[in-house]
Short mmCIF file of C-alpha atoms and ligand atoms in Angstrom, two decimals:
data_model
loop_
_atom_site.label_atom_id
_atom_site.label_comp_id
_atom_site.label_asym_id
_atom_site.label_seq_id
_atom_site.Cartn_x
_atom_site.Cartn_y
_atom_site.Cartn_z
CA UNK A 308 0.00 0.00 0.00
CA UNK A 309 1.03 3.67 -0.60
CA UNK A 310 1.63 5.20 2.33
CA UNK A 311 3.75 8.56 1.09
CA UNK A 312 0.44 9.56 -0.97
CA UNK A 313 -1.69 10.12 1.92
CA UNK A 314 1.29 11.43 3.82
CA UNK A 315 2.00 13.73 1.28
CA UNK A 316 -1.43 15.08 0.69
CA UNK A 317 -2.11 15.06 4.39
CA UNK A 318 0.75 16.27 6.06
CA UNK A 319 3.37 17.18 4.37
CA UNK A 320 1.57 19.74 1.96
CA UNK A 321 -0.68 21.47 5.07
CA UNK A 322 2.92 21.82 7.23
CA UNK A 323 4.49 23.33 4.24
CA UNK A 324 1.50 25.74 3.86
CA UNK A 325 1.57 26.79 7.46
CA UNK A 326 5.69 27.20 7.77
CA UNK A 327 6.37 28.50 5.06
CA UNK A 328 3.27 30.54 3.31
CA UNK A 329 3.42 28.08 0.69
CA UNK A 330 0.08 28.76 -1.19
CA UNK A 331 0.49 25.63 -4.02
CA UNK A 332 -2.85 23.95 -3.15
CA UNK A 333 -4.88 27.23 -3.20
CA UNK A 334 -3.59 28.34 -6.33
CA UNK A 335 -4.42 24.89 -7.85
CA UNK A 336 -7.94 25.14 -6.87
CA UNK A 337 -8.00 28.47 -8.01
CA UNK A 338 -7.11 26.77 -11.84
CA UNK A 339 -9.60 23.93 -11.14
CA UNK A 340 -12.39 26.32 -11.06
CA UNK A 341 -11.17 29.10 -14.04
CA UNK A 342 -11.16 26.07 -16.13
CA UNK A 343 -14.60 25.82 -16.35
CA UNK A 344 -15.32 29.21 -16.99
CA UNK A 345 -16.32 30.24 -20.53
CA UNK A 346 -13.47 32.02 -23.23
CA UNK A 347 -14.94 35.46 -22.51
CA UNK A 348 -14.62 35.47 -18.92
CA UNK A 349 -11.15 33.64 -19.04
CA UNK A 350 -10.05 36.55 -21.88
CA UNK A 351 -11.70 39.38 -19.30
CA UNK A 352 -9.68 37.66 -16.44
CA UNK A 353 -6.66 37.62 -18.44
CA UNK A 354 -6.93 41.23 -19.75
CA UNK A 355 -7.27 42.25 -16.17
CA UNK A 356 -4.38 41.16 -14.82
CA UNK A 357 -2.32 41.98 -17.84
CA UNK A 358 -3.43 45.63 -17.23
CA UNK A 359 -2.31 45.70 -14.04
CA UNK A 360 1.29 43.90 -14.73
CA UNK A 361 1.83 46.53 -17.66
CA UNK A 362 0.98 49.80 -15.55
CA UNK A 363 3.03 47.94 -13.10
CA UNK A 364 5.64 47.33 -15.46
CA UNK A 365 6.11 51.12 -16.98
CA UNK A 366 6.38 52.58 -13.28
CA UNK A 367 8.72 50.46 -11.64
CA UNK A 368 10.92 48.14 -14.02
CA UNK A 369 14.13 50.59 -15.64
CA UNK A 370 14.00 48.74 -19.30
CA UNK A 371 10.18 50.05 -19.49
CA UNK A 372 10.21 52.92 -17.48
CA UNK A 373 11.29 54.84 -21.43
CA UNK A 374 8.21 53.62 -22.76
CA UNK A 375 5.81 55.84 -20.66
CA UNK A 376 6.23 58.92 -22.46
CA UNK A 377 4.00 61.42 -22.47
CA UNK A 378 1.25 59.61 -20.16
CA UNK A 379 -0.57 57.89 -24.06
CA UNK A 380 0.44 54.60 -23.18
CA UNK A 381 -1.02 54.98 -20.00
CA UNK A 382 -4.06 55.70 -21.19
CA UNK A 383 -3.82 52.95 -23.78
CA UNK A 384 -3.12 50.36 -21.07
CA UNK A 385 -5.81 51.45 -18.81
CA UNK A 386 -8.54 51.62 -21.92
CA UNK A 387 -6.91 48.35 -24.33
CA UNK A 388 -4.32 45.97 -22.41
CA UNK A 389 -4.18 43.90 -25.40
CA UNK A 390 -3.31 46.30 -28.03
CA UNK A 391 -1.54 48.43 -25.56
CA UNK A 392 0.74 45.31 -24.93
CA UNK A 393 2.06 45.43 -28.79
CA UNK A 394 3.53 48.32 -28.50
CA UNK A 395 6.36 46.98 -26.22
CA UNK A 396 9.33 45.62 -27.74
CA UNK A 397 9.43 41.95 -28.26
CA UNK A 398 11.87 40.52 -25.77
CA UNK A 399 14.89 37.93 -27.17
CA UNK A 400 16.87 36.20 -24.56
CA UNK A 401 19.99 37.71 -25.81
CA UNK A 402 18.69 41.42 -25.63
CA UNK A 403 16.97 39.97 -21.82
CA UNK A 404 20.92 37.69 -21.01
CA UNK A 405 23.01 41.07 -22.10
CA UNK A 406 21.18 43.24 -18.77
CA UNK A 407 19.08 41.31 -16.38
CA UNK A 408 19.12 43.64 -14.26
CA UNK A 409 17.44 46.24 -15.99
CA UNK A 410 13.97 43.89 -15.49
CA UNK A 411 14.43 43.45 -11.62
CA UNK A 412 11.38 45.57 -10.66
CA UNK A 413 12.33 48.39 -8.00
CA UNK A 414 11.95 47.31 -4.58
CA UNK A 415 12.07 44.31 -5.42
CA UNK A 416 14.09 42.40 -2.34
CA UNK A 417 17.15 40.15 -4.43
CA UNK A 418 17.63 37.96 -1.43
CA UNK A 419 13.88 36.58 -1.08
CA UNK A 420 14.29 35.86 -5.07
CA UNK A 421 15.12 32.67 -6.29
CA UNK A 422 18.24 32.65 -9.06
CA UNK A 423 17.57 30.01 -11.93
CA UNK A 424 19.32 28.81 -14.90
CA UNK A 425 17.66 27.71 -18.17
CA UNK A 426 19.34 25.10 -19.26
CA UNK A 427 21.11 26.01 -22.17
CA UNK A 428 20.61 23.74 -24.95
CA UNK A 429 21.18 26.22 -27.31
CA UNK A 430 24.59 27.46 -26.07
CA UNK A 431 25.04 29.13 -22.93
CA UNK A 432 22.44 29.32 -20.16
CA UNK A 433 20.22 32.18 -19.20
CA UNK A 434 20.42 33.60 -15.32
CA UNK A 435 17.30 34.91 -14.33
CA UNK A 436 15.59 35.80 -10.44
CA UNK A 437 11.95 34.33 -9.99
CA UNK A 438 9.83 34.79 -6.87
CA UNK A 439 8.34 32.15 -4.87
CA UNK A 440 4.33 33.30 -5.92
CA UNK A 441 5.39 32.81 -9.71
CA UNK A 442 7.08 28.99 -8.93
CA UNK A 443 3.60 28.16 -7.07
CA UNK A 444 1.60 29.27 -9.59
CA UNK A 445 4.16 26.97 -12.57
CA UNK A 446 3.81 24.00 -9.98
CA UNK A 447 -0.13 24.57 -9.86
CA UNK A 448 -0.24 25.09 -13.44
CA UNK A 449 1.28 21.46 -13.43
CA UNK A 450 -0.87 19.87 -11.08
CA UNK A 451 -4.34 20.88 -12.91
CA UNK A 452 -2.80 19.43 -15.82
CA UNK A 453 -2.15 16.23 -14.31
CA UNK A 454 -5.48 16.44 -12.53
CA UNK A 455 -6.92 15.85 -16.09
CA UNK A 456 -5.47 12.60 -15.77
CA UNK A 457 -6.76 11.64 -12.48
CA UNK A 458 -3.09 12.64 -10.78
CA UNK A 459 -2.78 14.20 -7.45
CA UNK A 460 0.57 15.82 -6.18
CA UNK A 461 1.39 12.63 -4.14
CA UNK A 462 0.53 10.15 -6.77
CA UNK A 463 3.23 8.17 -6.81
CA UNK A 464 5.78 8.14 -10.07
CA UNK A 465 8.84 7.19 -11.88
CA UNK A 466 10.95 9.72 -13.59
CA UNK A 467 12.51 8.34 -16.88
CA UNK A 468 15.13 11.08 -17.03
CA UNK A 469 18.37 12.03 -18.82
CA UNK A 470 21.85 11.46 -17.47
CA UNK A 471 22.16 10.64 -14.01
CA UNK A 472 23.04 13.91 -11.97
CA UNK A 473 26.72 14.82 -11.30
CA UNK A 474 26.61 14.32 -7.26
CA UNK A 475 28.64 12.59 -5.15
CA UNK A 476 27.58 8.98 -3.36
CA UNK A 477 26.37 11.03 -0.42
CA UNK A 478 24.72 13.37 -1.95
CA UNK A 479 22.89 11.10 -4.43
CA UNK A 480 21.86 9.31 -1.56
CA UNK A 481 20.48 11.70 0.03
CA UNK A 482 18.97 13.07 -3.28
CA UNK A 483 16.74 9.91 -3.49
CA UNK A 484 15.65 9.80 -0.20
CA UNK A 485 14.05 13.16 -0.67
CA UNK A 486 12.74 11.86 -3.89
CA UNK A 487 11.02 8.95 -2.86
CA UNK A 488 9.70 9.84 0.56
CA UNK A 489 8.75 13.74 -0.27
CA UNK A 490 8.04 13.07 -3.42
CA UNK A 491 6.76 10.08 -3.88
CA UNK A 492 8.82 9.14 -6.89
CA UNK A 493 12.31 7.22 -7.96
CA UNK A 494 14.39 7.82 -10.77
CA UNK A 495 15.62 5.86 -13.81
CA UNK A 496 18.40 7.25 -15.77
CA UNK A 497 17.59 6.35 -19.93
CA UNK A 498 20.24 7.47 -21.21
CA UNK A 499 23.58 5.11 -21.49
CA UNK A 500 21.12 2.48 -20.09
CA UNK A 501 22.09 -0.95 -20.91
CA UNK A 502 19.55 -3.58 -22.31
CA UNK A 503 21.06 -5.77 -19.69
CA UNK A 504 19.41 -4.02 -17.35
CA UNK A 505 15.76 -3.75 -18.63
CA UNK A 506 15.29 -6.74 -16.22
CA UNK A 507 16.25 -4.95 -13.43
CA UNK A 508 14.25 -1.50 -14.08
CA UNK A 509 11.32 -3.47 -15.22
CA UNK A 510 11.52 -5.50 -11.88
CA UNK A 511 11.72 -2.73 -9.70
CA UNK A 512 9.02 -0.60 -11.49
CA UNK A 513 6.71 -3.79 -11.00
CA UNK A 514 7.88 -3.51 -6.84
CA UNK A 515 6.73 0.08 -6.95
CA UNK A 516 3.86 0.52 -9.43
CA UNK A 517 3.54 3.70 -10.19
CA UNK A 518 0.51 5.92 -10.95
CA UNK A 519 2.39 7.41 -13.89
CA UNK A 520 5.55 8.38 -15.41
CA UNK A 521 7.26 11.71 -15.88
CA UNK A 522 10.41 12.36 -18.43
CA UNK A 523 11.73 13.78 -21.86
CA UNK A 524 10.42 12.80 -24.73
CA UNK A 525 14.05 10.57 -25.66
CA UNK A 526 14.22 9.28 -22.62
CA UNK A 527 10.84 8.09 -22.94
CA UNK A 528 11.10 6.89 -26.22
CA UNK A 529 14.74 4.84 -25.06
CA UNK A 530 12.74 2.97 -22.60
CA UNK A 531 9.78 2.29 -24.38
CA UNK A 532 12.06 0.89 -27.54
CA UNK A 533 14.08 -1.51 -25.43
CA UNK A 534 10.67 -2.97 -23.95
CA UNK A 535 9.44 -3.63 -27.41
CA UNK A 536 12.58 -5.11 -28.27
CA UNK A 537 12.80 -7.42 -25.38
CA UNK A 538 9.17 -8.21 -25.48
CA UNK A 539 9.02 -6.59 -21.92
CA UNK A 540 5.30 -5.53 -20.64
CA UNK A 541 3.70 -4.29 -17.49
CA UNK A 542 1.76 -6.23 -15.56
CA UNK A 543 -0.35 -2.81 -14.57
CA UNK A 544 -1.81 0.01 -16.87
CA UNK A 545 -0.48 3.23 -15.51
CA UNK A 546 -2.54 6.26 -15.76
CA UNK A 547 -0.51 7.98 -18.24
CA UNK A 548 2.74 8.68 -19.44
CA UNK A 549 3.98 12.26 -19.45
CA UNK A 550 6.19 13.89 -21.96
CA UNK A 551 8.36 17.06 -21.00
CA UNK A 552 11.47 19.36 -22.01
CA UNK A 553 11.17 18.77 -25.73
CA UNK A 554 9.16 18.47 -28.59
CA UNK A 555 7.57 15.12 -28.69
CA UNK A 556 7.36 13.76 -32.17
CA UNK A 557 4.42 11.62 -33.53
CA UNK A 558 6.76 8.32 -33.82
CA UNK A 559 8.04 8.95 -30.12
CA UNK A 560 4.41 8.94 -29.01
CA UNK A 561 3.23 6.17 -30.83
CA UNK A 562 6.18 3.89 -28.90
CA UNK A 563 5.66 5.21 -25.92
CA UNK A 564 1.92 4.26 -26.08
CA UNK A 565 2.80 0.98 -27.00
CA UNK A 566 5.44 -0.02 -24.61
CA UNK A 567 3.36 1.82 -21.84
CA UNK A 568 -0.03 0.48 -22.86
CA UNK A 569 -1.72 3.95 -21.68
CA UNK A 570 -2.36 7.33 -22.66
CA UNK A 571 0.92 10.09 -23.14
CA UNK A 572 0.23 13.15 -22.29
CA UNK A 573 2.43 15.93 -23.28
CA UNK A 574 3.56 19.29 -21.07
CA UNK A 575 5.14 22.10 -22.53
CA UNK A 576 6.59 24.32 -20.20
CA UNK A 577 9.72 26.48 -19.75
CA UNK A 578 11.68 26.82 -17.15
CA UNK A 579 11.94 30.89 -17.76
CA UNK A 580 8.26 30.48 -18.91
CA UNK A 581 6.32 27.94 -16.58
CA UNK A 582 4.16 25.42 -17.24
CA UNK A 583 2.24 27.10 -20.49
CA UNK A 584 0.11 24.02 -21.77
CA UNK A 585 -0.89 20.96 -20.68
CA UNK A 586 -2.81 18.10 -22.57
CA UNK A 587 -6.10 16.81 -21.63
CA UNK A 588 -7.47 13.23 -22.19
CA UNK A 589 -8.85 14.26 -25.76
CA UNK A 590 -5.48 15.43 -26.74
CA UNK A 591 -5.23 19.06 -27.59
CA UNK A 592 -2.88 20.94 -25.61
CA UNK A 593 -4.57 23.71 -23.57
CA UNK A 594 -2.72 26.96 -22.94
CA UNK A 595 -2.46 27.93 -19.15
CA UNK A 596 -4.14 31.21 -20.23
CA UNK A 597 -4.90 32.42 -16.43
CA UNK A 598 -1.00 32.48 -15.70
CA UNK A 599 0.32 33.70 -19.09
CA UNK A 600 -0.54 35.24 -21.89
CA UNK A 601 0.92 34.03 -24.90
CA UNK A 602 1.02 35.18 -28.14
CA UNK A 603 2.58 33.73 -31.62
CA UNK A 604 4.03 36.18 -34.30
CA UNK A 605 5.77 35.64 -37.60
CA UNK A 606 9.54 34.86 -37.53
CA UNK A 607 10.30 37.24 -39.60
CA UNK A 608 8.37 40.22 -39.05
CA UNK A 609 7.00 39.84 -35.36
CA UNK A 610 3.76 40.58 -36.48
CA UNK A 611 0.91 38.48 -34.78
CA UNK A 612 0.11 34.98 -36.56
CA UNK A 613 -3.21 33.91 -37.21
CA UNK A 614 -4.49 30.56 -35.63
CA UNK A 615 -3.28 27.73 -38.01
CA UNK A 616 0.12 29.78 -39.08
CA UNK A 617 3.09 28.60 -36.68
CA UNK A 618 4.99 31.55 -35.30
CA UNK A 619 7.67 31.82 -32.81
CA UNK A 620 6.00 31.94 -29.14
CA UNK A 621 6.18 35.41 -26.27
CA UNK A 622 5.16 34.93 -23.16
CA UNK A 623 4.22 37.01 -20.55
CA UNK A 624 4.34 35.79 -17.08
CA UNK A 625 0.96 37.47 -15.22
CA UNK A 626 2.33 36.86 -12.04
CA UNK A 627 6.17 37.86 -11.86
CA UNK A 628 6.06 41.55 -10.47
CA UNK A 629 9.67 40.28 -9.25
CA UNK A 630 11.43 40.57 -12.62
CA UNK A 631 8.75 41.38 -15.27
CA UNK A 632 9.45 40.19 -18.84
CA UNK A 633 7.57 41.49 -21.69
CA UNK A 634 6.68 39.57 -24.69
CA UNK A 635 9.62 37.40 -24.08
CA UNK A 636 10.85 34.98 -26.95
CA UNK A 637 11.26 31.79 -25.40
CA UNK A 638 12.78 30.71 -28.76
CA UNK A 639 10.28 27.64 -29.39
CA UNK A 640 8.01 27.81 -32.77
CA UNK A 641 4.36 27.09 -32.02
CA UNK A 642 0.91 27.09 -33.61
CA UNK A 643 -2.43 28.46 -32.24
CA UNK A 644 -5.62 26.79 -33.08
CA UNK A 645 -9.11 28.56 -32.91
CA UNK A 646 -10.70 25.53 -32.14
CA UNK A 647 -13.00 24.36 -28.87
CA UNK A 648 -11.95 21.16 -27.80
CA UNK A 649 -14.56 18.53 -26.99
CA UNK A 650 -13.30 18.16 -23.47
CA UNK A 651 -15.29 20.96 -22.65
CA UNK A 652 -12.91 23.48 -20.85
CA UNK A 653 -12.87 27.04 -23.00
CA UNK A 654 -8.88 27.40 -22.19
CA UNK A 655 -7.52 28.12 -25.56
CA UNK A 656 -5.75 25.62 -27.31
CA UNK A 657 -2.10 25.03 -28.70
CA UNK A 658 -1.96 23.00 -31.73
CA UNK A 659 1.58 21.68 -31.32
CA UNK A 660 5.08 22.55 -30.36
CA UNK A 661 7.17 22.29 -33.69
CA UNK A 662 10.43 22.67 -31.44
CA UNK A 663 13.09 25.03 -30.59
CA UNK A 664 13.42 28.48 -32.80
CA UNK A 665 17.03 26.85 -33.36
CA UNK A 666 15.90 23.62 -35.12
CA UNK A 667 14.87 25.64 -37.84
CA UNK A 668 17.50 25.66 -41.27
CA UNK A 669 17.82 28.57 -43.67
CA UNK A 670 18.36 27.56 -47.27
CA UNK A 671 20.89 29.43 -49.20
CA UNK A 672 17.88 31.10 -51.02
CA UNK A 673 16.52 32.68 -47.32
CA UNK A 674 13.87 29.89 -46.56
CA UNK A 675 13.37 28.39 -44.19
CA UNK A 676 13.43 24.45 -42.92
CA UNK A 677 12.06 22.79 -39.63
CA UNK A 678 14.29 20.44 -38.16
CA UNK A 679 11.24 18.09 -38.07
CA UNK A 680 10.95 17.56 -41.88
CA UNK A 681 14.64 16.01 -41.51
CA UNK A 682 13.43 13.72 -38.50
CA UNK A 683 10.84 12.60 -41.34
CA UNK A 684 12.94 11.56 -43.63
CA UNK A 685 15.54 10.46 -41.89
CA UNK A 686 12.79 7.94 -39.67
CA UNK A 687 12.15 6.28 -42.93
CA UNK A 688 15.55 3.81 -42.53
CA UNK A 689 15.26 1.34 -39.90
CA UNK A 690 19.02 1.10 -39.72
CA UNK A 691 20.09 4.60 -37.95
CA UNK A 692 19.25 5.06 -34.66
CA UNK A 693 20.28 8.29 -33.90
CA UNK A 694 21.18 11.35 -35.82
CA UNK A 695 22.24 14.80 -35.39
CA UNK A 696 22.45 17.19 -38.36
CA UNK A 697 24.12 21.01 -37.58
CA UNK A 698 23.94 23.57 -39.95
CA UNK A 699 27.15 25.90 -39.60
CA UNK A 700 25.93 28.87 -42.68
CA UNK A 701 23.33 28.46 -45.15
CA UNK A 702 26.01 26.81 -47.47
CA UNK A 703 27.44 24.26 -44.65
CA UNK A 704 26.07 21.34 -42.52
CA UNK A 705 26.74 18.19 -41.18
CA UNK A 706 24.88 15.38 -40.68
CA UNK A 707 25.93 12.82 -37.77
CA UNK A 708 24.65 9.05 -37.91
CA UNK A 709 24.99 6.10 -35.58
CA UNK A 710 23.96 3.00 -37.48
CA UNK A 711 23.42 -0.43 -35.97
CA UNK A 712 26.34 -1.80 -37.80
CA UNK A 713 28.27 1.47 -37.84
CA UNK A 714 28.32 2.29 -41.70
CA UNK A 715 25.91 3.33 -44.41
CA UNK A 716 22.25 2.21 -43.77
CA UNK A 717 19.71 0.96 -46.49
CA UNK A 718 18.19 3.29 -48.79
CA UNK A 719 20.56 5.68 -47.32
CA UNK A 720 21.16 7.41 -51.23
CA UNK A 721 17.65 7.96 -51.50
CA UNK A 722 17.73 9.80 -48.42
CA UNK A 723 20.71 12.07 -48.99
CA UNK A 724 18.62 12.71 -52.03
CA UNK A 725 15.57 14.40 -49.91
CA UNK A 726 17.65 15.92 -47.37
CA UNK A 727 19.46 17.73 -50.51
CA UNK A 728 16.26 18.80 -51.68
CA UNK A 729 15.16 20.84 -48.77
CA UNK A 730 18.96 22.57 -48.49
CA UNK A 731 19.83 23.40 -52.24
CA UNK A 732 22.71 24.62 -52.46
CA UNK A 733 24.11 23.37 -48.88
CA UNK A 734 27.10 21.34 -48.90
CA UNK A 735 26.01 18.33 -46.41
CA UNK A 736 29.19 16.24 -45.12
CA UNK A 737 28.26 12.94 -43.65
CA UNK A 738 30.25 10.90 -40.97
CA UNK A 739 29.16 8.05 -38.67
CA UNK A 740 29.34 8.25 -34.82
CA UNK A 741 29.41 6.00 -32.16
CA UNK A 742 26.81 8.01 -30.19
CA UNK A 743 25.25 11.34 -29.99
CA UNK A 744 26.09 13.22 -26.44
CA UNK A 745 23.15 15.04 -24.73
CA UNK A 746 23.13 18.63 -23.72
CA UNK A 747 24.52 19.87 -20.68
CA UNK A 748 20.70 19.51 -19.47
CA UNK A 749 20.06 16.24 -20.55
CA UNK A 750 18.44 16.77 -23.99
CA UNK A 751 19.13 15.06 -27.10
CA UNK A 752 18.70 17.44 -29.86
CA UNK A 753 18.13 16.33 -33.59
CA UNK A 754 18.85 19.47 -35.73
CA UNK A 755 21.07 22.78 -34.70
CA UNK A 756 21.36 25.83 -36.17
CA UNK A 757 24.49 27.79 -34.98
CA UNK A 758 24.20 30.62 -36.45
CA UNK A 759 21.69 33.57 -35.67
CA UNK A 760 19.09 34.42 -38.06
ZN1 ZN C 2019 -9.49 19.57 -23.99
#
């Protein structure tokens, strides 16, 4: 029996609220009940607090303070949040990395902030300070997703995850403890696993049967491959698997729901942007439109795209008075869909998350190419099982391949072929790896562009 669940939920959750003011659980059921509230009212909510957060934002944070002028804005942002927000600057992480400090709000106290990292796939990290309201309101934000799935913040779990920290013994050990007795969940590193050792993992998820699973997409997708291979099944039908941290492609979700034998449910979040959609049981991903407001706009021009056009995603945080940022360009390319899902709830919905603003290639004649479109092609041979390809310039990439045998796969000319197609003009070098490293974070990351646009 589960005894951490109830302790968890009982105990441990009411003590934090008392000593420390930690307000998770209310702002949860503050999202259980928006939810059910109709698009207007959730747009009226929305355009209230965004009101507030830009008035907020002119008066007391130094890279907005310019913007006030002669009082029009002002007026603009008490009479027309929404339109008043487009005429602040749209916020890259570079322009945000260069001067942090210019978005600390005045007043605001530095040593009850929080310091975070982003991780950095794309080169090197971001530091930004986040206050504790704003990390209750992400973790919320998370729970009311999982809540579509029948999860509660004890249900119990196993993390699939990336490469096993960096700690010492010690400090591993006592990492776990925490994990499995506050959280209610143990870890399994995918990553480097050996097949050997599917027994063992399998055995010990059996011993612990968890409610669901939590990881990256490729970590997911590692496990779930192995079982297939080995013929490995479980014994109990969790209540879903949950996909994080990356873009999670149609052929990763189709072996995960295989091996798994349940639903996979995807979250997209940030960790400079919070949890900003979740997926519900009839699979659209719904934007967490109480905590942010998020908008998609063209690549290229930063004008808004219409639902149905995919657009690079800004996101403004509704609750962080801390360190306010604008419109910020969280450097993932996304697609809005006008549609109501048949869930019910009037949150708006996401279509999907095509991947990091990086993934995407320029041809030598300016267009542009999704790193997706070479995961398609590139699927279609059974014998590579990885890949990596970096574009360099427009003229210059490099496509990395580990093979099962280590050399050329079948069909691979007919491949090269298509991959040519979408880069006239690129000179593609091949070579053949024994592995593909993750990111400092964990990732694994198909297609990098490392140059800026
Ligand atoms: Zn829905």
């Amino acid at each position: 029996m589960d005894l951490i669940k109830p302790f968890i939920e009982h105990i441990l959750y009411p003590a934090m609220e008392k000593k420390k003011g930690n307000r998770i659980r209310t702002y949860l059921e503050e999202l259980k009940q928006s939810q059910s509230r109709s698009r207007e009212e959730l747009m009226r909510e929305q355009e209230e607090k965004l009101g507030s957060l830009l008035l907020f934002s002119i008066h007391n944070v130094e890279a907005y303070k310019g913007l006030s002028g002669d009082g029009a804005l002002e007026e603009l942002i008490r009479r027309d949040p929404r339109a008043a927000l487009l005429r602040f600057p749209v916020l890259p992480k570079q322009v945000f990395k260069a001067d942090p400090d210019r978005y600390l709000a005045d007043g605001a106290d530095r040593a009850s902030l929080i310091p975070n990292t982003t991780g950095g796939s794309s080169g090197e990290p971001t530091h930004f300070y986040i206050d504790r309201v704003t990390v209750e309101h992400f973790e919320a934000a998370r729970w009311r997703g999982l809540s579509w799935s029948g999860i509660t913040p004890g249900s119990r779990s196993v993390m699939i995850w990336g490469n096993p920290f960096e700690l010492s013994k010690a400090e591993e050990k006592s990492y776990y403890r925490k994990e499995k007795y506050l959280k209610n969940r143990i870890m399994i590193p995918a990553y480097g696993l050996k097949p050997q050792a599917m027994a063992e993992y399998i055995k010990t998820i059996e011993d612990y049967r968890p409610e669901y699973f939590y990881g990256y997409a490729s970590a997911l997708a590692v496990f779930a491959r192995l079982m297939l291979e080995q013929g490995r099944r479980l014994s109990f039908t969790p209540k879903a698997v949950v996909s994080t941290s990356e873009s999670l492609f149609p052929f990763q979700r189709e072996l995960i729901g295989k091996a798994f034998g349940c639903a996979v449910i995807n979250e997209y979040g940030a960790r400079d942007g919070g949890i900003l959609a979740y997926e519900c049981p009839c699979g659209r991903l719904h934007i967490t439109c109480e905590n942010a407001l998020v908008e998609v706009v063209d690549q290229k021009t930063l004008e808004p795209a219409p639902a149905g056009q995919p657009g690079l995603i800004l996101v403004t945080d509704l609750n962080n008075y801390s360190m306010p940022r604008l419109r910020y360009a969280l450097g993932d390319t996304v697609t809005l869909s006008d549609e109501t899902c048949p869930c019910g709830m009037e949150l708006p919905v996401m279509n999907s998350v095509e991947g990091r603003e990086d993934d995407t290639f320029v041809t030598t004649e300016g267009g542009f190419v999704h790193g997706v479109a070479f995961n398609n092609i590139i699927k279609r041979s059974l014998g590579v099982t990885k890949f990596q390809i970096v574009q360099f310039a427009p003229d210059r990439a490099e496509l990395s391949l580990v093979t099962g045998e280590g050399g050329e796969p079948e069909g691979f000319a007919g491949i090269m072929e298509d991959i040519r197609a979408l880069l006239p003009g690129t000179e593609i070098s091949v070579k053949y790896v024994e592995d593909i490293p993750v990111t400092a974070s964990g990732k694994y990351r198909y297609a990098i562009r490392k140059f800026e646009l």
